Every structure is written in C-alpha cells, then in structure tokens.
C-alpha cells in the first residue's frame, strides 16, 4: 500500500511540475548550467524518516542556505555574546547582496544576508583557507549525514566574479567587524556556498534543527541545543531576504533559500522540509520553492503561529481516593474509613506534553481542591515530555504545596522529571514508579490516622474475620476445629493459576498479591491485579463455584493463613447448615461490598 504522505507530496510535485516561471541565477556564470526542469521535494521527520519525490538525489550547490548553518557553527564556537557584537539579528528588508551595515556600529544586520554571512565565515577559526573551509565542510557533512564535496567549478566561477562580495568584505574590515585576512574570509564564504547537497540531504539538515540540534538519522549532536532557537529565530525573520515578511505570513516556518534553487524549512519538533528547483524570482528565491512551501504549509497546517490549544487535554482526569482506591483488598472496616476520608487525597492524571499551559491548569486544580486536600498525587504515567522551564515551575508548585503542610506524591515511572533535583527534595516531594503504591500509601496513612492498624507481626485471630461475622461463640468454637494454620515465606506461591480449588484462605498476617498470567508460555509472575492485607479472605470464589483457580496468589511478605478446606466446608454444609449459611452470606456481603466499590470506580472512570 502506498504511504499517504508520499502520495500527497507526489501529487503536490505533479501539480507544480509544469510551473517554469523564473530564471536561473546567472550572476555566477556556472549556475546557468543547471537544468530548469529539476524539481524535488523532500521531508525528513524529527525522528529520522524521509519522504522524497522528484529530483531529490540531484546535486546542487547549497549557496545561501549555508548561511544558517555557518551562523550556528560560530555560535557554538564563540558564544552568543561575541557573535552578537559583530552580527545583528534585525531583518534588513533588503536584497541578499545589499551593501548595508548598521550606520552606528557598522555591524551587518543579520547573518542571512551576505554581509553577515561573510562575517560569520570569517569567524570560523583555523589557520588558512583550507583548514577553515574543511571545518565547515565537515560540520555540514554531519548535518547531511554524508561526506559532502565542493563544486570547484562553481567556486572558481563565483571567486572570479565576486567583486561585490569583496567590496562588502572590505567595508566590514573598515568597520573592524571582519579581521584580517579579508580575502580569506570571502574565499571561505565562496567555498561554503559551493558545497554540493541533494534535496534529501537539505531536508535532513533541516530535520537536525527540528530535532534540537541532533541528527535524527545518525544520532550525532551537530549543533548545541541552546543555539538552535537562535538560528531558527534569525531564519524566520531574515531567511528569505526581502521576502521574509511575506514568507512568515504565507508559510510560517523558519526557512533559508539559496540561489542554487534550494529552500529548507523547519517545523521545530516535527520536520525538516526541502524543495529544490533552480528557477528563481527577482529576489533570488526559488519560485517553485515558495509555491510548494505555501501549499505544504496549508495542506499540513505547518504554520508555527497556528497552534492548537492543547492544555485542555493535558489533564486526563481528577479523582479522589474515596472514589477510586488501590487494588488492595482490606477488611471492611478499613475500606469504610478510606471511603469516609478519601476526599483528602486528590489524584491528578496528566497526559501528553507538559508545557506552561498544562502546568498553569494544574495550579488551578490544586488551588480549587486545596480546602479538602491533604495529599496530591500527580500521575505522570502518560506524560511524554516536558522542558526545563516547566520543570522549574513544578518545583514552584511543590514549594507552594509544601508550605501549606500538604504532601505531594509524583508517579513518574519513565523519569520524565529529573527527580534528584535538590530543590524538589527540599519540597519533600515523594516519587514512585507505581500509582498503586502511591494509592496504597495514602490509604495506609488514612487507616493509621483513624483506626489502629495491626502491626506486621500481629496475628489477626480467626474470630475477627468478616467472613465469620454473626457467628455465636459456640459456632465459633466449632469453626475453630475445622481450621488449620499455614505459614508462607515471602515470595512463596500460595495458589497456582489453573489448579483445583481445595481451600479457602484467611490471611491472618502478612500480605499477598493476586497475579494474572496471560497465555500458557507466560512463566513470569504476571500482572498484579489485586493485593490483600490481614483480615481478608481469599480463594473463596473458586471453592464455591468449583472452577479452576483463575489467578496466582503470591506471598509478598512472610504470611500466615488460616485455611478452611473444601472438604471441611462441605462437612459444615451437611452437619451445621446454620453456620454454613452464615459464612456464605458473609462471603456474599463482602462480594457485594467489593462490587459496589468497583461500580463506583467504573462510573468515576467513565465520567
Ligand atoms: N554565493 C552567493 C552569493 O553570495 C549566495 C547567494 C544566495 O544564495 N542568495 O552571491
């Protein structure tokens, strides 16, 4: 089956195939040798997948597209401050080769016009023309993911005719923007413009910028992350010369064009796009390049300022512990306490990308629930991405929660957040990988606060089990004779999935997990679907309906159980039907109670 994106760009290519408006660049004689029909469109995603149609393997000279990348290189090499002192970031609104410098400082307006670009090439460190050019060629090759070569003919052709650029360079020298040797800077610039690329490679170079400065195919960092934003900013205001304003309105992507016919555009975080077609308009921009970009932007809604409101979806849901509890089954009394006081725990589930607007929403939810809440659980299991500024904001949220004496638990199994931050630790934020553990932890706190919970070593006497409610003391002593006691080590398998149900268990001490294995070959422990604490009866359902055990039961801690065998239960049924009836009714009541809780949970999940 054809890939839909491939088909759409193939259609687009078809639509503009016949457009032969514009002229080949002829001020560099060698460029007139280009074929007017050449036309390619390439897309590279920020995760390194390429789409291409047309003449996307045809080599052509990179020309002014190089300016964006050399600007990035000198930012990496010298830092913003030094670069800023020599090259501005203001759009000039003039042609690419205009002889215009800031009248006060002599600085070129920006690095996308020739004056700024020649200055940038002059700032690439090294001794001698070859070494400095080699540095540029190497770095461009890393962007393109292939060893790039120079077109010597084009270079010589431009060097032989580049008087205007030499004049600009000398003017720059006059204002002490450009250091000596001036000629060398111009030659480095001419050589850099003559580097050969394909449309596919240009798209990948753009994708490196879309991907925060890392080549998504090779995985190499090709530009410092902090400089990407600056390069893209200048591209978006100045990249298309005196067409830049129109471009931002029509296309809305940072982009750079060159007289070789290439145009590269970048949608940060998503794609790099390149169009190659050497017929140019009077401003030196590829005619088909402009048209295809405008159409692509419209088709795929790529305009940077046309951003969907996402903050609404970032909060997946908000619930209270009283509505949705952990999977731990407890004695009824404890469930009742949790139900009664569970409003004090507010769970906020977040999803997707966590940026400013999402955090702002979170602050509103925290504020709205503040009166009743003593613990917030932030469930980050579905959060994919955040950034440093948002993380700082979260630290501020944590601090505000902490000063009011409330606690904050963050469930973040994928470590989206940098949890070892001392400022987070100072706010006493507790991290866990498991939302179950967080819920259980809060439940335990509520129980400890409102009822005396048994300590680990206490054995719950059999007559305290809910399953023996309503039994008279005579009946209880009869039951006692039917019970046995079993001890299990931590990690022992108490019940095996698929086995015969011969026993019901009353957990007197310790803790067990119910785990479900999927499929025959699954020898792992399987997913935990529930956990039981002391006072809870388990294994009773299969004893009653006679079906094979439907899950494994594992001892999490050293555990002690009273056991009532199926045979003894049957004896009770025959010999003491009154006792049997009470036990069955108690089991039924416990199941009803569970069902009620599940129903409430399901309805709160659906709402
Ligand atoms: N080498 C060309 C020049 O400086 C690059 C110009 C361009 O691509 N706009 O004239």
Coordinates of C-alpha atoms and ligand atoms in Angstrom, one line a residue:
X1 CA 0.0 0.0 0.0
X2 CA 1.2 3.5 -0.8
X3 CA 2.2 5.7 2.1
X4 CA -0.3 8.6 2.4
X5 CA 2.3 11.3 3.0
X6 CA 4.3 10.0 0.0
X7 CA 1.2 10.1 -2.2
X8 CA 0.3 13.7 -1.1
X9 CA 3.7 15.1 -1.8
X10 CA 3.8 13.2 -5.1
X11 CA 0.5 14.9 -6.0
X12 CA 1.9 18.2 -5.0
X13 CA 5.0 17.6 -7.1
X14 CA 2.7 16.7 -10.0
X15 CA 0.7 19.9 -9.5
X16 CA 3.8 22.2 -9.8
X17 CA 5.8 20.1 -12.3
X18 CA 4.6 22.4 -15.2
X19 CA 5.4 25.6 -13.4
X20 CA 8.5 27.0 -15.1
X21 CA 8.3 30.6 -14.0
X22 CA 11.5 32.4 -13.0
X23 CA 15.1 32.5 -14.2
X24 CA 18.3 30.6 -13.5
X25 CA 20.8 32.6 -11.5
X26 CA 23.3 33.9 -14.0
X27 CA 25.5 36.3 -12.0
X28 CA 27.6 33.3 -11.2
X29 CA 28.2 32.0 -14.8
X30 CA 28.5 28.4 -13.8
X31 CA 25.0 28.3 -12.2
X32 CA 23.4 28.8 -15.7
X33 CA 24.3 25.2 -16.4
X34 CA 21.5 24.0 -14.1
X35 CA 18.5 22.3 -15.7
X36 CA 15.4 24.4 -15.4
X37 CA 13.2 21.3 -15.0
X38 CA 15.0 20.0 -11.9
X39 CA 12.4 19.8 -9.2
X40 CA 12.4 17.8 -6.0
X41 CA 10.5 17.8 -2.7
X42 CA 11.9 16.1 0.5
X43 CA 10.6 15.8 4.0
X44 CA 12.5 14.4 7.0
X45 CA 10.8 13.9 10.3
X46 CA 12.4 14.8 13.6
X47 CA 12.7 11.1 14.3
X48 CA 14.5 10.5 11.0
X49 CA 12.1 9.2 8.5
X50 CA 12.4 10.6 5.0
X51 CA 10.0 11.2 2.1
X52 CA 11.1 12.2 -1.3
X53 CA 9.7 12.9 -4.7
X54 CA 11.3 14.1 -7.9
X55 CA 14.9 15.1 -8.4
X56 CA 15.9 14.7 -4.8
X57 CA 19.2 13.0 -5.4
X58 CA 20.4 15.6 -7.9
X59 CA 23.4 17.5 -6.5
X60 CA 23.3 21.3 -6.5
X61 CA 25.3 24.0 -4.7
X62 CA 23.9 24.9 -1.2
X63 CA 24.6 28.7 -1.7
X64 CA 22.9 30.9 0.8
X65 CA 21.2 28.0 2.6
X66 CA 24.7 27.5 4.1
X67 CA 24.4 30.8 6.0
X68 CA 22.1 29.4 8.6
X69 CA 24.4 26.5 9.4
X70 CA 27.6 28.6 9.5
X71 CA 25.9 31.0 11.8
X72 CA 25.1 28.1 14.1
X73 CA 28.7 26.9 13.9
X74 CA 30.1 30.3 15.1
X75 CA 27.5 30.5 17.9
X76 CA 28.8 27.1 19.0
X77 CA 32.4 28.2 18.7
X78 CA 32.3 31.7 20.1
X79 CA 29.1 32.0 22.1
X80 CA 26.2 34.4 21.7
X81 CA 27.9 37.5 23.1
X82 CA 30.9 37.6 20.8
X83 CA 28.8 36.7 17.7
X84 CA 26.3 39.4 18.7
X85 CA 29.0 42.1 18.9
X86 CA 29.7 41.6 15.2
X87 CA 26.4 40.4 13.7
X88 CA 22.9 41.7 14.5
X89 CA 19.6 39.9 14.4
X90 CA 17.4 42.5 12.7
X91 CA 15.8 41.9 9.3
X92 CA 17.3 44.3 6.8
X93 CA 14.4 44.2 4.4
X94 CA 16.9 44.5 1.6
X95 CA 18.3 42.2 -1.0
X96 CA 20.8 39.4 0.0
X97 CA 23.8 41.2 -1.5
X98 CA 22.9 44.7 -0.4
X99 CA 25.8 46.7 0.9
X100 CA 24.0 47.8 4.1
X101 CA 25.5 47.9 7.5
X102 CA 24.1 49.4 10.7
X103 CA 25.1 53.1 10.4
X104 CA 26.1 53.3 14.1
X105 CA 28.0 50.1 14.7
X106 CA 29.0 49.0 11.2
X107 CA 27.5 45.6 12.1
X108 CA 25.7 43.7 9.4
X109 CA 22.0 43.5 10.2
X110 CA 21.9 39.7 10.3
X111 CA 23.7 36.5 9.3
X112 CA 21.3 35.6 6.5
X113 CA 22.4 38.5 4.2
X114 CA 25.8 38.4 2.6
X115 CA 27.5 40.9 4.9
X116 CA 26.6 38.9 8.0
X117 CA 27.4 35.6 6.3
X118 CA 30.8 36.7 5.2
X119 CA 31.5 37.9 8.8
X120 CA 30.3 34.6 10.1
X121 CA 32.6 32.7 7.7
X122 CA 35.4 35.0 8.8
X123 CA 34.8 33.9 12.4
X124 CA 35.2 30.2 11.7
X125 CA 38.5 29.5 13.5
X126 CA 41.5 27.8 11.9
X127 CA 44.7 28.7 10.1
X128 CA 44.5 29.2 6.4
X129 CA 41.6 28.9 3.9
X130 CA 41.7 25.2 3.6
X131 CA 41.6 24.4 7.3
X132 CA 38.7 26.8 7.9
X133 CA 36.8 25.6 4.9
X134 CA 37.4 22.0 5.9
X135 CA 35.8 22.7 9.3
X136 CA 32.7 24.0 7.6
X137 CA 32.6 21.1 5.1
X138 CA 33.0 18.6 8.0
X139 CA 30.2 20.1 10.1
X140 CA 27.8 20.4 7.1
X141 CA 28.5 16.7 6.4
X142 CA 27.5 15.8 9.9
X143 CA 24.2 17.7 9.3
X144 CA 23.7 15.9 6.0
X145 CA 24.7 12.5 7.2
X146 CA 27.2 12.1 4.3
X147 CA 30.6 13.4 3.3
X148 CA 29.8 16.5 1.3
X149 CA 32.0 17.7 -1.6
X150 CA 32.6 21.1 -3.1
X151 CA 31.8 22.0 -6.7
X152 CA 35.1 23.5 -7.8
X153 CA 33.7 24.9 -11.0
X154 CA 31.0 26.9 -9.2
X155 CA 33.5 28.1 -6.6
X156 CA 36.0 29.3 -9.2
X157 CA 33.2 30.9 -11.2
X158 CA 32.0 32.8 -8.1
X159 CA 35.5 33.7 -6.9
X160 CA 36.3 35.1 -10.4
X161 CA 33.2 37.3 -10.4
X162 CA 32.6 38.1 -6.7
X163 CA 33.6 41.7 -6.7
X164 CA 30.6 42.9 -4.9
X165 CA 31.1 40.4 -2.0
X166 CA 34.8 41.5 -1.8
X167 CA 33.6 45.1 -1.6
X168 CA 31.3 44.2 1.3
X169 CA 34.1 42.4 3.0
X170 CA 36.4 45.4 2.7
X171 CA 33.7 47.6 4.1
X172 CA 33.4 45.2 7.0
X173 CA 37.1 45.3 7.5
X174 CA 36.9 49.1 7.6
X175 CA 34.4 49.0 10.5
X176 CA 36.6 46.4 12.2
X177 CA 33.9 43.8 12.0
X178 CA 36.0 41.5 9.9
X179 CA 39.5 40.6 10.9
X180 CA 42.4 40.1 8.5
X181 CA 42.9 38.4 6.2
X182 CA 39.8 39.8 4.5
X183 CA 40.3 37.9 1.3
X184 CA 40.4 34.6 3.1
X185 CA 37.1 35.3 4.7
X186 CA 35.5 35.9 1.3
X187 CA 37.1 32.7 -0.1
X188 CA 35.8 30.6 2.8
X189 CA 32.4 32.1 2.1
X190 CA 32.5 31.3 -1.6
X191 CA 33.7 27.8 -0.9
X192 CA 31.0 27.2 1.7
X193 CA 28.4 28.4 -0.9
X194 CA 29.7 25.8 -3.4
X195 CA 29.2 22.8 -1.2
X196 CA 27.1 20.2 -3.1
X197 CA 24.0 18.8 -1.5
X198 CA 20.9 17.0 -2.6
X199 CA 17.3 17.9 -1.8
X200 CA 17.1 14.9 0.6
X201 CA 20.2 16.0 2.4
X202 CA 18.9 19.5 2.7
X203 CA 15.7 18.2 4.3
X204 CA 17.8 16.1 6.8
X205 CA 19.8 19.2 7.6
X206 CA 16.5 20.9 8.4
X207 CA 15.4 18.0 10.4
X208 CA 18.5 18.3 12.6
X209 CA 17.3 21.8 13.5
X210 CA 13.8 20.5 14.0
X211 CA 15.3 17.8 16.4
X212 CA 17.0 20.3 18.7
X213 CA 20.4 20.0 17.0
X214 CA 20.7 16.2 16.9
X215 CA 20.9 14.5 13.5
X216 CA 17.9 12.1 13.8
X217 CA 19.4 9.6 11.4
X218 CA 23.0 9.3 12.8
X219 CA 22.2 10.4 16.4
X220 CA 25.1 12.8 16.3
X221 CA 24.7 16.2 18.0
X222 CA 25.5 18.7 15.2
X223 CA 24.6 21.9 16.9
X224 CA 24.4 22.9 20.6
X225 CA 20.8 22.7 21.7
X226 CA 20.9 26.3 23.1
X227 CA 21.8 27.7 19.7
X228 CA 19.1 26.0 17.7
X229 CA 16.5 28.5 18.9
X230 CA 18.6 31.4 17.8
X231 CA 19.4 30.1 14.4
X232 CA 15.7 29.4 13.8
X233 CA 14.7 32.8 15.0
X234 CA 17.0 34.6 12.6
X235 CA 15.9 32.2 9.8
X236 CA 12.3 33.1 10.4
X237 CA 12.8 36.9 10.4
X238 CA 15.6 37.1 7.8
X239 CA 15.9 33.8 6.0
X240 CA 14.1 34.8 2.8
X241 CA 15.7 38.2 2.5
X242 CA 13.3 41.0 1.4
X243 CA 10.6 38.4 1.1
X244 CA 10.8 37.3 4.8
X245 CA 7.7 39.2 6.0
X246 CA 5.5 37.7 3.2
X247 CA 7.0 34.3 3.9
X248 CA 6.2 34.3 7.6
X249 CA 2.6 35.2 6.7
X250 CA 2.2 32.7 3.9
X251 CA 4.3 29.8 5.2
X252 CA 5.1 30.5 8.8
X253 CA 8.2 28.4 9.1
X254 CA 11.8 29.4 9.7
X255 CA 13.5 28.9 6.4
X256 CA 16.5 29.6 4.2
X257 CA 16.9 29.8 0.5
X258 CA 19.8 29.8 -1.9
X259 CA 20.4 30.8 -5.5
X260 CA 21.3 27.2 -6.3
X261 CA 17.5 26.6 -6.1
X262 CA 17.3 25.0 -2.6
X263 CA 15.0 26.1 0.1
X264 CA 14.9 24.5 3.6
X265 CA 12.2 25.0 6.1
X266 CA 11.9 23.7 9.7
X267 CA 9.0 22.9 11.9
X268 CA 10.5 22.6 15.3
X269 CA 9.9 19.2 16.9
X270 CA 8.3 17.8 13.7
X271 CA 10.0 18.1 10.4
X272 CA 12.6 19.5 8.1
X273 CA 11.4 20.2 4.5
X274 CA 13.4 21.0 1.4
X275 CA 12.4 22.0 -2.1
X276 CA 14.8 22.1 -4.9
X277 CA 14.0 24.0 -8.2
X278 CA 16.6 26.3 -9.7
X279 CA 14.3 28.8 -11.3
X280 CA 14.4 31.9 -9.2
X281 CA 12.3 35.0 -8.8
X282 CA 13.8 38.5 -8.8
X283 CA 14.6 38.3 -5.1
X284 CA 16.7 35.1 -5.6
X285 CA 14.2 32.7 -4.1
X286 CA 13.2 29.5 -5.9
X287 CA 9.7 30.1 -7.4
X288 CA 8.5 26.6 -7.1
X289 CA 10.1 26.5 -3.6
X290 CA 7.9 29.4 -2.5
X291 CA 4.8 27.9 -4.0
X292 CA 5.3 24.4 -2.8
X293 CA 6.1 25.6 0.7
X294 CA 2.9 27.7 0.9
X295 CA 0.9 24.8 -0.3
X296 CA 2.5 22.3 2.1
X297 CA 2.0 24.7 5.0
X298 CA -1.7 25.0 4.1
X299 CA -2.1 21.2 3.5
X300 CA -0.5 20.1 6.7
X301 CA -1.2 23.2 8.8
X302 CA 2.5 23.7 9.4
X303 CA 2.3 27.4 10.2
X304 CA 4.0 27.9 13.6
X305 CA 1.6 30.5 14.8
X306 CA -1.4 28.3 14.1
X307 CA -1.1 26.3 17.2
X308 CA -3.8 24.1 18.6
X309 CA -5.0 24.7 22.2
X310 CA -3.7 21.6 23.9
X311 CA -3.8 22.5 27.6
X312 CA -7.4 21.2 27.9
X313 CA -6.3 17.7 27.1
X314 CA -3.3 17.6 29.3
X315 CA -5.4 17.0 32.4
X316 CA -6.7 13.5 31.8
X317 CA -8.9 13.3 34.9
X318 CA -9.0 14.3 38.5
X319 CA -10.4 11.9 41.2
X320 CA -10.5 11.3 44.9
X321 CA -9.2 8.3 46.8
X322 CA -12.7 7.9 48.1
X323 CA -13.9 7.2 44.6
X324 CA -11.1 5.1 43.2
X325 CA -8.8 3.2 45.6
X326 CA -5.9 1.0 45.2
X327 CA -6.2 -2.7 44.2
X328 CA -5.6 -3.7 47.8
X329 CA -8.5 -5.6 49.5
X330 CA -8.7 -4.8 53.1
X331 CA -11.1 -5.6 55.9
X332 CA -14.5 -3.9 55.5
X333 CA -13.8 -1.5 58.4
X334 CA -10.7 -0.2 56.7
X335 CA -12.5 0.2 53.4
X336 CA -15.2 2.2 55.2
X337 CA -12.6 4.5 56.7
X338 CA -10.9 5.1 53.4
X339 CA -14.3 5.8 51.8
X340 CA -15.1 8.3 54.5
X341 CA -11.8 10.2 54.5
X342 CA -10.6 9.5 51.0
X343 CA -11.6 13.0 49.8
X344 CA -8.4 14.3 51.4
X345 CA -6.4 12.6 48.6
X346 CA -6.7 14.2 45.2
X347 CA -5.2 12.3 42.2
X348 CA -4.5 14.3 39.1
X349 CA -3.7 12.3 35.9
X350 CA -1.8 14.2 33.3
X351 CA -1.0 13.2 29.7
X352 CA 0.9 14.2 26.7
X353 CA 3.4 17.1 26.6
X354 CA 3.7 19.1 29.8
X355 CA 4.4 22.7 29.0
X356 CA 3.5 26.1 30.5
X357 CA -0.3 26.0 29.7
X358 CA -0.6 22.5 31.2
X359 CA 1.2 23.5 34.4
X360 CA -1.0 26.6 34.7
X361 CA -4.0 24.3 34.6
X362 CA -2.5 22.1 37.2
X363 CA -2.1 25.1 39.5
X364 CA -5.8 25.9 39.2
X365 CA -6.8 22.3 40.1
X366 CA -4.5 22.3 43.0
X367 CA -5.9 25.6 44.2
X368 CA -9.5 24.5 43.7
X369 CA -9.1 21.4 45.8
X370 CA -6.9 22.9 48.4
X371 CA -9.5 23.2 51.1
X372 CA -10.3 19.5 51.3
X373 CA -7.0 18.0 50.1
X374 CA -4.1 17.0 52.3
X375 CA -2.3 14.9 49.7
X376 CA -2.0 15.4 46.0
X377 CA -0.9 12.5 43.7
X378 CA 0.3 13.6 40.3
X379 CA 0.1 10.7 37.9
X380 CA 2.7 11.3 35.2
X381 CA 2.5 7.8 33.6
X382 CA 1.1 9.3 30.4
X383 CA 3.3 12.4 30.3
X384 CA 5.7 12.2 27.4
X385 CA 7.7 15.3 27.5
X386 CA 8.5 18.4 29.5
X387 CA 11.1 21.1 29.4
X388 CA 13.4 22.7 32.0
X389 CA 11.2 25.8 32.4
X390 CA 8.1 23.8 33.1
X391 CA 10.0 21.6 35.5
X392 CA 11.1 24.7 37.4
X393 CA 7.5 25.7 37.5
X394 CA 6.7 22.4 39.0
X395 CA 9.3 23.0 41.7
X396 CA 7.5 26.2 42.5
X397 CA 4.2 24.4 42.7
X398 CA 5.7 21.8 45.0
X399 CA 7.1 24.5 47.2
X400 CA 3.6 26.2 47.4
X401 CA 2.1 22.8 48.3
X402 CA 4.7 22.1 50.9
X403 CA 4.3 25.4 52.8
X404 CA 0.7 24.7 53.4
X405 CA 1.7 21.4 55.1
X406 CA 0.2 19.2 52.3
X407 CA 2.1 16.4 50.7
X408 CA 2.9 15.8 47.1
X409 CA 3.4 12.4 45.5
X410 CA 4.6 12.1 41.9
X411 CA 4.1 8.9 40.0
X412 CA 6.7 9.0 37.2
X413 CA 7.9 5.6 36.1
X414 CA 9.5 6.9 32.9
X415 CA 11.5 9.5 34.8
X416 CA 10.2 12.4 32.7
X417 CA 11.2 14.6 35.6
X418 CA 14.7 14.9 36.9
X419 CA 13.9 13.6 40.4
X420 CA 17.2 14.1 42.1
X421 CA 16.9 17.8 41.9
X422 CA 17.7 19.2 45.4
X423 CA 15.0 21.8 45.1
X424 CA 12.4 19.1 44.6
X425 CA 13.8 17.1 47.5
X426 CA 13.6 20.3 49.7
X427 CA 9.9 20.4 49.0
X428 CA 9.7 16.8 50.3
X429 CA 8.2 15.5 47.1
X430 CA 7.9 11.7 47.1
X431 CA 8.5 9.9 43.8
X432 CA 7.2 6.5 43.0
X433 CA 7.1 4.4 39.8
X434 CA 3.7 2.8 40.6
X435 CA 0.4 4.5 41.1
X436 CA -0.8 1.5 43.1
X437 CA 2.0 2.1 45.7
X438 CA 1.0 5.8 45.9
X439 CA -2.7 5.0 46.5
X440 CA -1.8 2.3 49.0
X441 CA 0.5 4.6 50.8
X442 CA -2.3 7.2 51.2
X443 CA -4.8 4.5 52.3
X444 CA -2.4 3.2 54.9
X445 CA -2.0 6.8 56.2
X446 CA -5.7 7.3 56.5
X447 CA -6.1 3.9 58.3
X448 CA -3.3 4.7 60.7
X449 CA -4.8 8.1 61.4
X450 CA -8.4 6.8 62.1
X451 CA -8.1 3.2 63.3
X452 CA -5.4 1.2 65.0
X453 CA -4.0 -0.9 62.2
X454 CA -2.4 -4.2 63.1
X455 CA 1.4 -4.2 63.1
X456 CA 3.3 -6.6 60.8
X457 CA 3.9 -9.2 63.5
X458 CA 0.3 -9.3 64.9
X459 CA -1.8 -12.3 64.1
X460 CA -5.4 -11.5 63.5
X461 CA -7.5 -14.0 65.4
X462 CA -9.8 -16.1 63.3
X463 CA -13.0 -14.7 65.0
X464 CA -12.2 -11.2 63.9
X465 CA -12.6 -12.1 60.2
X466 CA -15.6 -10.5 58.5
X467 CA -16.3 -13.9 57.0
X468 CA -17.2 -15.1 60.5
X469 CA -19.5 -12.2 61.4
X470 CA -22.7 -13.1 63.2
X471 CA -21.5 -16.5 64.5
X472 CA -22.2 -17.2 68.1
X473 CA -19.4 -18.2 70.4
X474 CA -20.5 -21.8 70.3
X475 CA -20.4 -21.7 66.5
X476 CA -17.0 -20.0 66.5
X477 CA -15.5 -22.8 68.6
X478 CA -17.0 -25.3 66.2
X479 CA -15.3 -23.5 63.3
X480 CA -12.0 -23.3 65.1
X481 CA -11.9 -27.1 65.0
X482 CA -12.3 -27.0 61.2
X483 CA -9.5 -24.5 60.6
X484 CA -5.8 -25.2 60.1
X485 CA -2.9 -22.8 60.0
X486 CA -0.2 -22.5 57.3
X487 CA 2.9 -20.3 57.1
X488 CA 4.3 -19.0 53.8
X489 CA 7.8 -17.5 53.1
X490 CA 7.9 -14.2 51.2
X491 CA 7.6 -14.9 47.5
X492 CA 6.0 -18.3 48.0
X493 CA 3.2 -19.2 45.6
X494 CA 0.2 -19.9 47.7
X495 CA -2.3 -20.6 44.9
X496 CA -1.4 -21.6 41.4
X497 CA -3.5 -20.5 38.4
X498 CA -5.3 -23.5 36.9
X499 CA -5.2 -25.7 40.0
X500 CA -8.1 -27.4 41.7
X501 CA -9.8 -25.2 44.3
X502 CA -9.4 -27.2 47.6
X503 CA -9.2 -24.5 50.2
X504 CA -10.2 -21.0 51.3
X505 CA -7.7 -18.8 53.0
X506 CA -8.0 -16.3 55.8
X507 CA -4.9 -14.1 55.8
X508 CA -4.0 -13.6 59.4
X509 CA -0.6 -11.9 59.0
X510 CA 1.4 -10.6 56.0
X511 CA 0.4 -9.5 52.6
X512 CA -0.4 -11.3 49.3
X513 CA -0.8 -10.4 45.6
X514 CA -3.1 -11.7 43.1
X515 CA -1.3 -12.0 39.7
X516 CA -2.7 -12.9 36.4
X517 CA -0.6 -14.7 33.8
X518 CA -1.6 -14.2 30.2
X519 CA -1.1 -17.2 27.9
X520 CA 0.4 -20.6 28.5
X521 CA 4.0 -19.7 28.0
X522 CA 4.0 -16.9 30.4
X523 CA 6.2 -18.1 33.2
X524 CA 6.7 -14.7 34.7
X525 CA 4.7 -13.7 37.7
X526 CA 2.2 -11.9 35.6
X527 CA 0.4 -8.6 36.2
X528 CA -0.7 -7.8 39.7
X529 CA -4.5 -7.3 39.7
X530 CA -5.1 -7.0 43.4
X531 CA -3.4 -7.3 46.8
X532 CA -4.8 -8.5 50.1
X533 CA -3.9 -7.5 53.6
X534 CA -4.6 -9.1 57.0
X535 CA -8.2 -9.9 57.8
X536 CA -9.1 -10.6 54.2
X537 CA -10.4 -13.9 53.0
X538 CA -9.2 -15.2 49.5
X539 CA -9.6 -18.2 47.3
X540 CA -13.3 -18.5 48.3
X541 CA -14.9 -17.9 45.0
X542 CA -13.4 -20.9 43.3
X543 CA -14.3 -23.1 46.3
X544 CA -17.9 -22.1 45.9
X545 CA -18.2 -22.3 42.1
X546 CA -15.9 -25.3 41.8
X547 CA -14.0 -23.8 38.8
X548 CA -10.2 -24.0 38.5
X549 CA -8.1 -21.2 40.1
X550 CA -8.2 -18.2 37.8
X551 CA -5.0 -16.5 39.1
X552 CA -1.8 -17.0 41.1
X553 CA -1.6 -15.8 44.7
X554 CA 1.9 -14.9 45.9
X555 CA 3.0 -14.1 49.4
X556 CA 4.6 -10.6 49.3
X557 CA 5.8 -10.8 52.9
X558 CA 6.1 -13.8 55.3
X559 CA 2.4 -14.6 55.7
X560 CA 0.2 -16.8 57.9
X561 CA -3.2 -18.1 56.8
X562 CA -6.0 -20.0 58.5
X563 CA -7.2 -22.4 55.9
X564 CA -10.6 -24.0 55.6
X565 CA -10.6 -27.0 53.3
X566 CA -13.3 -27.5 50.8
X567 CA -13.9 -30.9 52.5
X568 CA -14.5 -29.3 55.9
X569 CA -16.7 -26.6 54.3
X570 CA -18.8 -29.4 52.8
X571 CA -19.0 -31.1 56.2
X572 CA -20.3 -27.9 57.7
X573 CA -22.9 -27.7 54.9
X574 CA -24.1 -31.1 55.8
X575 CA -23.7 -31.1 59.6
X576 CA -24.1 -27.4 60.6
X577 CA -26.2 -25.8 57.9
X578 CA -26.8 -22.7 60.1
X579 CA -23.0 -22.0 60.3
X580 CA -22.6 -22.7 56.6
X581 CA -25.4 -20.3 55.7
X582 CA -23.9 -17.5 57.8
X583 CA -20.4 -18.0 56.2
X584 CA -21.9 -18.0 52.7
X585 CA -24.0 -14.9 53.5
X586 CA -20.8 -13.1 54.8
X587 CA -18.9 -14.0 51.7
X588 CA -21.8 -12.6 49.7
X589 CA -21.8 -9.4 51.7
X590 CA -18.1 -9.0 51.1
X591 CA -18.5 -9.5 47.4
X592 CA -21.4 -7.1 47.3
X593 CA -19.3 -4.5 49.0
X594 CA -16.5 -5.1 46.5
X595 CA -18.9 -4.8 43.6
X596 CA -20.2 -1.5 44.9
X597 CA -16.7 -0.1 45.1
X598 CA -15.9 -1.4 41.6
X599 CA -19.1 0.2 40.2
X600 CA -18.3 3.5 41.8
X601 CA -14.8 3.3 40.4
X602 CA -16.0 2.4 36.9
X603 CA -18.5 5.2 36.9
X604 CA -15.9 7.7 38.0
X605 CA -13.5 6.5 35.3
X606 CA -16.2 6.9 32.7
X607 CA -17.3 10.4 33.7
Ligands
LIG1 N1 27.2 32.7 -3.1 C1 26.0 33.5 -3.3 C2 26.4 35.0 -3.1 O1 26.9 35.4 -2.1 C3 24.9 33.1 -2.4 C4 23.7 34.0 -2.6 C5 22.4 33.3 -2.4 O2 22.3 32.1 -2.5 N2 21.4 34.0 -2.2 O3 26.2 35.8 -4.0

